[in-house]
CSV table of C-alpha atoms and ligand atoms in Angstrom, one decimal:
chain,number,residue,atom,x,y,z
A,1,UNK,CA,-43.6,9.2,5.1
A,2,UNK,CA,-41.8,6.8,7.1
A,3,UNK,CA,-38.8,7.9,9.3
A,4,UNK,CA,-35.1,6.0,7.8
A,5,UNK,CA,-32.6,6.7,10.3
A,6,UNK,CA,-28.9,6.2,8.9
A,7,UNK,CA,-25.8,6.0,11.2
A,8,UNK,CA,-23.0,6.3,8.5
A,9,UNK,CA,-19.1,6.4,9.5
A,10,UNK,CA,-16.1,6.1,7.6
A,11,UNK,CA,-16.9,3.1,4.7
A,12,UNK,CA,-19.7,6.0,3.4
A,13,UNK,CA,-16.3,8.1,2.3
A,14,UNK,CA,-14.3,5.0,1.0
A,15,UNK,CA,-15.2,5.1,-2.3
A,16,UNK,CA,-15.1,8.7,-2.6
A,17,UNK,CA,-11.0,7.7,-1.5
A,18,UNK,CA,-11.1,9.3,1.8
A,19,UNK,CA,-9.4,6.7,4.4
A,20,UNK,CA,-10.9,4.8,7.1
A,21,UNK,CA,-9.7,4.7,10.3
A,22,UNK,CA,-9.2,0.6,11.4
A,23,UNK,CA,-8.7,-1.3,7.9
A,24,UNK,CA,-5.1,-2.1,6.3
A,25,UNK,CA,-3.9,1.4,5.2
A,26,UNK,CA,-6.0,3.2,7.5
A,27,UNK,CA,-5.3,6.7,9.1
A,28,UNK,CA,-5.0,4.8,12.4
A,29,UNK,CA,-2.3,2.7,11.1
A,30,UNK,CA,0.0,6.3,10.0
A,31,UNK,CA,-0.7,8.3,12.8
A,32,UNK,CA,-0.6,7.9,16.9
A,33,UNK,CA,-4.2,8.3,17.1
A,34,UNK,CA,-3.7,10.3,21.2
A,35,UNK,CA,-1.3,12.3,19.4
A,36,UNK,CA,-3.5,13.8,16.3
A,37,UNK,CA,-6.9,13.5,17.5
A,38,UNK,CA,-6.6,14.3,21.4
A,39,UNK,CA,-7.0,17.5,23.4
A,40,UNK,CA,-3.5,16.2,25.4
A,41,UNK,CA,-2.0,15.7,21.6
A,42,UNK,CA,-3.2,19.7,21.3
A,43,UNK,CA,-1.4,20.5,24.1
A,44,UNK,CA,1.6,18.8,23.0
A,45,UNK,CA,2.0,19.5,19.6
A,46,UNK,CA,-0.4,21.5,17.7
A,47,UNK,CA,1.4,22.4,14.9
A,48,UNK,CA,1.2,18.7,14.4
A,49,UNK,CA,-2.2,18.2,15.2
A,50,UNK,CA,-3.3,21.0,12.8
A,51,UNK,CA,-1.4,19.8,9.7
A,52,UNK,CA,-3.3,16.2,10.2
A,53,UNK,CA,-6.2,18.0,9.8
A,54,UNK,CA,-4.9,20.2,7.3
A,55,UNK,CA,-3.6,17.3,5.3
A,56,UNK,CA,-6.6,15.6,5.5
A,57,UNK,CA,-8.9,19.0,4.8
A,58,UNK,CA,-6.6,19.4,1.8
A,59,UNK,CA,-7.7,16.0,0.5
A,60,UNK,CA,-11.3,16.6,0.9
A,61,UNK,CA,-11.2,19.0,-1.4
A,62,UNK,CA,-9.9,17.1,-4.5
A,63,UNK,CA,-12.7,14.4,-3.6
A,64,UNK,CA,-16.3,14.3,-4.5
A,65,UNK,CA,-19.4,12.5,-3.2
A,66,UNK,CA,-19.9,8.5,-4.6
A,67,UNK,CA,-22.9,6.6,-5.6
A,68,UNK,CA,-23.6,5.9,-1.6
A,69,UNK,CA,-23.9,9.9,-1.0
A,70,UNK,CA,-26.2,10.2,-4.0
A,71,UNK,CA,-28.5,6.6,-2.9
A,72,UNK,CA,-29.5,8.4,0.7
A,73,UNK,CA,-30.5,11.4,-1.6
A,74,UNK,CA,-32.8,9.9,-3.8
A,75,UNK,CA,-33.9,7.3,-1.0
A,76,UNK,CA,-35.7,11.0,0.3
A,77,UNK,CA,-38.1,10.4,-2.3
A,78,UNK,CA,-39.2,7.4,-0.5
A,79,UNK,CA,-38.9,8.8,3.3
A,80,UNK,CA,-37.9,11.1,5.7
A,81,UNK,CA,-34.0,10.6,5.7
A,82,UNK,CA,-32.0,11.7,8.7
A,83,UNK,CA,-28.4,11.2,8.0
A,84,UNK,CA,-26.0,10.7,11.7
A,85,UNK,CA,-22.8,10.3,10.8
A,86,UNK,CA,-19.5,9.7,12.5
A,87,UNK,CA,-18.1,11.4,9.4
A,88,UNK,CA,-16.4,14.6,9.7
A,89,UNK,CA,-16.1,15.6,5.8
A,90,UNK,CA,-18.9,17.2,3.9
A,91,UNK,CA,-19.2,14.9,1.0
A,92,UNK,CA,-23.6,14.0,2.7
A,93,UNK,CA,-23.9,17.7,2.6
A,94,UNK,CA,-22.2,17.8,-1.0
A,95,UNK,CA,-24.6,15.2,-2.1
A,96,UNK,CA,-27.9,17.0,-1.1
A,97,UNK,CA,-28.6,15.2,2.2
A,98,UNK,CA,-31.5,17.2,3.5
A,99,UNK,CA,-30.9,16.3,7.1
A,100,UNK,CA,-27.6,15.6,8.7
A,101,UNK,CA,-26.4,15.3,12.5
A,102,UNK,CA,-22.7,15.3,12.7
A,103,UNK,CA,-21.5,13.2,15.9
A,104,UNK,CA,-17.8,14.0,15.8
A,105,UNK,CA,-17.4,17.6,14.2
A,106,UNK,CA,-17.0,18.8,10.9
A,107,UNK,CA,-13.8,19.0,9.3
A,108,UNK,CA,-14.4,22.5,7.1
A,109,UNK,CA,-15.0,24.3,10.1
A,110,UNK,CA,-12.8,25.8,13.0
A,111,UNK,CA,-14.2,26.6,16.4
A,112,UNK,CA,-12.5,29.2,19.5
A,113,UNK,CA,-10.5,27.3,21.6
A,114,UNK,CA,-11.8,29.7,24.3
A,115,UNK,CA,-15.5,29.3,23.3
A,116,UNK,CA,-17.0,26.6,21.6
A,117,UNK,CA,-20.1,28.3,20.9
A,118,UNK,CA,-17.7,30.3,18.5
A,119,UNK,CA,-17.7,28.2,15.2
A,120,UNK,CA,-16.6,29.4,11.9
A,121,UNK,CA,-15.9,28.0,8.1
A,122,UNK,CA,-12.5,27.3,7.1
A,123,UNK,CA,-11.9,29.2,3.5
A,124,UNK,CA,-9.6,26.7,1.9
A,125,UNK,CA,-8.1,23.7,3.3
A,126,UNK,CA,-5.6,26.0,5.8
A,127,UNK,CA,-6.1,26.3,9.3
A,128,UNK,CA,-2.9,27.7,10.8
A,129,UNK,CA,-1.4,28.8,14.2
A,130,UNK,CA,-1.9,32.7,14.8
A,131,UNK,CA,-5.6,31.9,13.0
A,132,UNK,CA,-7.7,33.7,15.7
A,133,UNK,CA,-11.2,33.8,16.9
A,134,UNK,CA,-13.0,37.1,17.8
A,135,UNK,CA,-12.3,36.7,21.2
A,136,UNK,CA,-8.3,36.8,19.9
A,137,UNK,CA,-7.8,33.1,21.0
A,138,UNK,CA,-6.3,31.0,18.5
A,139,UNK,CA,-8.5,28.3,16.2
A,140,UNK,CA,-9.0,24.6,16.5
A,141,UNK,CA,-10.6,21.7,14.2
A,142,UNK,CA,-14.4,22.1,14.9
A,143,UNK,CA,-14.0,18.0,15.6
A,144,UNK,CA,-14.4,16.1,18.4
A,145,UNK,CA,-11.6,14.3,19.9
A,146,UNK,CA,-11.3,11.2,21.6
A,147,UNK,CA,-12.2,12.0,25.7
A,148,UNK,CA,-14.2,14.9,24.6
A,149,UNK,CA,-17.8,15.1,24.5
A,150,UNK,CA,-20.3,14.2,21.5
A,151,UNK,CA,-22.8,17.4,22.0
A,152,UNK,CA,-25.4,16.0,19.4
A,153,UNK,CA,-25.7,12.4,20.9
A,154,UNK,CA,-28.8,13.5,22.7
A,155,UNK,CA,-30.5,14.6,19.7
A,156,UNK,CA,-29.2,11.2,17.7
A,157,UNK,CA,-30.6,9.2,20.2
A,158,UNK,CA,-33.9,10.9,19.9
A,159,UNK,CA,-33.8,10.5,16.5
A,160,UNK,CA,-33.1,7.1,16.2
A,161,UNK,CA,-35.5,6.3,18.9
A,162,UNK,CA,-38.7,7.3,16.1
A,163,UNK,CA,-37.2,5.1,12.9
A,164,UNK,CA,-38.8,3.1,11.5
A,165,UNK,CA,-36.0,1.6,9.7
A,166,UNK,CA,-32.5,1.8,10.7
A,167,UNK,CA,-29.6,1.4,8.2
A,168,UNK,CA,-25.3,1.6,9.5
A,169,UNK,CA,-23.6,1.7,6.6
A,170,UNK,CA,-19.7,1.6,7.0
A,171,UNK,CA,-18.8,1.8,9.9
A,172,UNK,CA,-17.2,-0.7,12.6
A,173,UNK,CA,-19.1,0.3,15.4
A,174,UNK,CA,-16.1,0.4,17.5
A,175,UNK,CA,-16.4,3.8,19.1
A,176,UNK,CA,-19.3,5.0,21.7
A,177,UNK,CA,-21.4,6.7,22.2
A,178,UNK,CA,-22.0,6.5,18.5
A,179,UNK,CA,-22.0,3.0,18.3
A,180,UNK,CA,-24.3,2.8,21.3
A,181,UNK,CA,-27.2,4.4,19.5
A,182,UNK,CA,-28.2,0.6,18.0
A,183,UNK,CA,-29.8,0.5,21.6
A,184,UNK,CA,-32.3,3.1,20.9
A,185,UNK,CA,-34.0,1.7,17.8
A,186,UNK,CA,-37.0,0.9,18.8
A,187,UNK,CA,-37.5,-3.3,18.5
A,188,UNK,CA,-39.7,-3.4,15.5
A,189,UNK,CA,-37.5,-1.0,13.1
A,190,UNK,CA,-35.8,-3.5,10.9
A,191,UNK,CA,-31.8,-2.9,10.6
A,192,UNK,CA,-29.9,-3.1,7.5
A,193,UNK,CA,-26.2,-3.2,7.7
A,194,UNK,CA,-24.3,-2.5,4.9
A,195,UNK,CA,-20.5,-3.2,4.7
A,196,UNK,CA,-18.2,-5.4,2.6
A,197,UNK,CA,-16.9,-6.9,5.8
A,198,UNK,CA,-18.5,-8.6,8.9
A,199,UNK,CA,-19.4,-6.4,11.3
A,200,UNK,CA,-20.1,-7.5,14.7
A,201,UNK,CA,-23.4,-6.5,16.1
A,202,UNK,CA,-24.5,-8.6,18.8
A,203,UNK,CA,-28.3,-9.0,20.0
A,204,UNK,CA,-30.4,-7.8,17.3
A,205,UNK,CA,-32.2,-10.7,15.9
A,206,UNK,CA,-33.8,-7.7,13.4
A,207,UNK,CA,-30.6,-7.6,11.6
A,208,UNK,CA,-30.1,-7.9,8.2
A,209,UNK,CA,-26.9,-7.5,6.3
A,210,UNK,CA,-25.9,-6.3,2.9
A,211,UNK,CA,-22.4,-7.2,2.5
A,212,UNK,CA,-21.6,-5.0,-0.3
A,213,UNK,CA,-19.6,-1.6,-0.5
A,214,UNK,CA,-21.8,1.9,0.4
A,215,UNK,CA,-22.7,2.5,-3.6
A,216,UNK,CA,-24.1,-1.0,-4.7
A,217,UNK,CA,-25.3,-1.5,-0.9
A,218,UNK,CA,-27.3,1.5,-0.8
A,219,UNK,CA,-28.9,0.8,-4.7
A,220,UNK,CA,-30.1,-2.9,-3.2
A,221,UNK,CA,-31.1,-1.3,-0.3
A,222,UNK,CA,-33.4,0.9,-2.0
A,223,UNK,CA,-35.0,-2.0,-4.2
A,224,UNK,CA,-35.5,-3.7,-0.8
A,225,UNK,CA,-37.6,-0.8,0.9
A,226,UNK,CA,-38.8,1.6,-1.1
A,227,UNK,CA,-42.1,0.2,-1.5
A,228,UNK,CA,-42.4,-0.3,2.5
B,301,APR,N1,-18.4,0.8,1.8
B,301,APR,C1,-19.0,0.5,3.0
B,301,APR,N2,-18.2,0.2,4.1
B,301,APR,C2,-16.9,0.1,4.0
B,301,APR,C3,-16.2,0.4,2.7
B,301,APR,C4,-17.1,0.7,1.6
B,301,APR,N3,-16.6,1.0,0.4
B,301,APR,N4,-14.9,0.2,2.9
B,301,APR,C5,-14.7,-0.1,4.2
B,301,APR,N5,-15.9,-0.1,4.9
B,301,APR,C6,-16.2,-0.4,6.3
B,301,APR,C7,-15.1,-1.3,7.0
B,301,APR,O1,-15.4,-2.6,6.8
B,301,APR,C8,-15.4,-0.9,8.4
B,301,APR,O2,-16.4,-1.6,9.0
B,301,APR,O3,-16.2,0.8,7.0
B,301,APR,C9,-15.9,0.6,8.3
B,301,APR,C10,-14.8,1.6,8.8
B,301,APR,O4,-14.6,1.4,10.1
B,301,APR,P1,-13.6,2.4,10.9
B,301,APR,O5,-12.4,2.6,10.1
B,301,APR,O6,-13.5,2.0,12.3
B,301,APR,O7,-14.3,3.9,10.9
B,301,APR,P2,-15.5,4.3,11.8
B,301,APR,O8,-16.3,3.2,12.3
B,301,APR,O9,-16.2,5.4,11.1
B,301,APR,O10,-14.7,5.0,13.1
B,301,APR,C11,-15.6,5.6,14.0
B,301,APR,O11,-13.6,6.3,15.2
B,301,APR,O12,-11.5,7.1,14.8
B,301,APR,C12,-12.8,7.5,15.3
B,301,APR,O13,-13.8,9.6,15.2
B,301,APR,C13,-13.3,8.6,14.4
B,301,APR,O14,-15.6,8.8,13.5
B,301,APR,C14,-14.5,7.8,13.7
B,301,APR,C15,-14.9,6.8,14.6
């Protein structure tokens, strides 16, 4: 089976009526981004920091995966799907996904803030102060803040370098590394970009745009390839 390769980012959750981050309305817009999403914001304020998350964990909960989810699904009749998202909910997991690479954390879980390696589930949408890890130290978000590292770029960029079609689908492809990871598909894996606004992607002539929303984009998608 051929290898489809999907970066997804925040436009996958839209229509399930999670926020994005940089349109009217978005999350961005509400919050000081260094203050909620930042290891200095932690340090100030993270009784603030932790009911972002919480708000937004709380949310996730009442929301379900949409027809975008499902479409990569049933596309893994027609290849080998790997899913890298930017997304920290687990509406691609909630959908049946089979493989899924999360760049920037995942918003269920909780991880030591004394060691990383220390990464648990979060029961509920509540992740509170005095929450403790085994080693006694207290909890964070198991997401990766702005000026901290993306542990599973490497393996993204090895898996993008072996598609043979690549796919971005909703996201602005404003933050790196993930939006560096165009770079590694290899030059004759077409690229489909689906999103109901422009997106600017500049020198790849293999580029081929669906400007729809995630649910009808990944249905014509699928018409387009599955015979490939
Ligand atoms: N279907 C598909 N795409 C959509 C939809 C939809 N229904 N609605 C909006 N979009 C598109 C927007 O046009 C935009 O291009 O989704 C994209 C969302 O872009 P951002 O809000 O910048 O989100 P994202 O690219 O995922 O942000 C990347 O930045 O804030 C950090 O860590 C955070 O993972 C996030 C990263």
């Amino acid at each position: 089976m051929k290898k489809l390769v999907v970066l997804t980012g925040a436009g996958m959750s839209a229509e399930s009526g999670l926020r994005t981050f940089r349109e009217m309305g978005g999350l961005w817009e509400e919050h000081d981004v260094y203050e909620v999403a930042s290891p200095g914001g932690w340090q100030r304020d993270r009784a603030m920091v932790l009911r972002f998350y919480n708000e937004r964990r709380k949310q996730l909960l009442e929301t379900k995966p949409n027809k975008g989810h499902l479409g990569l699904v049933e596309l893994e009749q027609y290849f080998e799907v790997w899913v890298v998202t930017q997304n920290v909910d687990d509406l691609h997991e909630r959908a049946g996904s089979s493989r899924i690479l999360h760049l920037h954390g995942e918003l269920r879980k909780s991880r030591s803030t004394t060691d990383p390696a220390l990464v648990y589930d979060i029961d509920g949408w509540k992740l509170m102060e005095g929450d403790l890890c085994e080693k006694g130290s207290q909890l964070r978000p198991h997401v990766v803040w702005f000026g901290e590292a993306v542990p599973a770029i490497e393996e993204a960029a090895r898996v993008v370098s072996s598609a043979d079609i690549f796919v971005i689908i909703g996201t602005s492809m404003n933050v790196y590394p993930a939006a560096g990871l165009i770079n590694y598909v290899p030059g004759t894996a077409p690229i489909y970009v689906i999103d109901p606004n422009e997106v600017s992607i500049a020198g790849h002539p293999q580029i081929r745009v669906i400007q729809k929303n995630a649910g009808e984009g990944v249905q014509l998608l699928t018409k387009e390839i599955r015979n490939e």
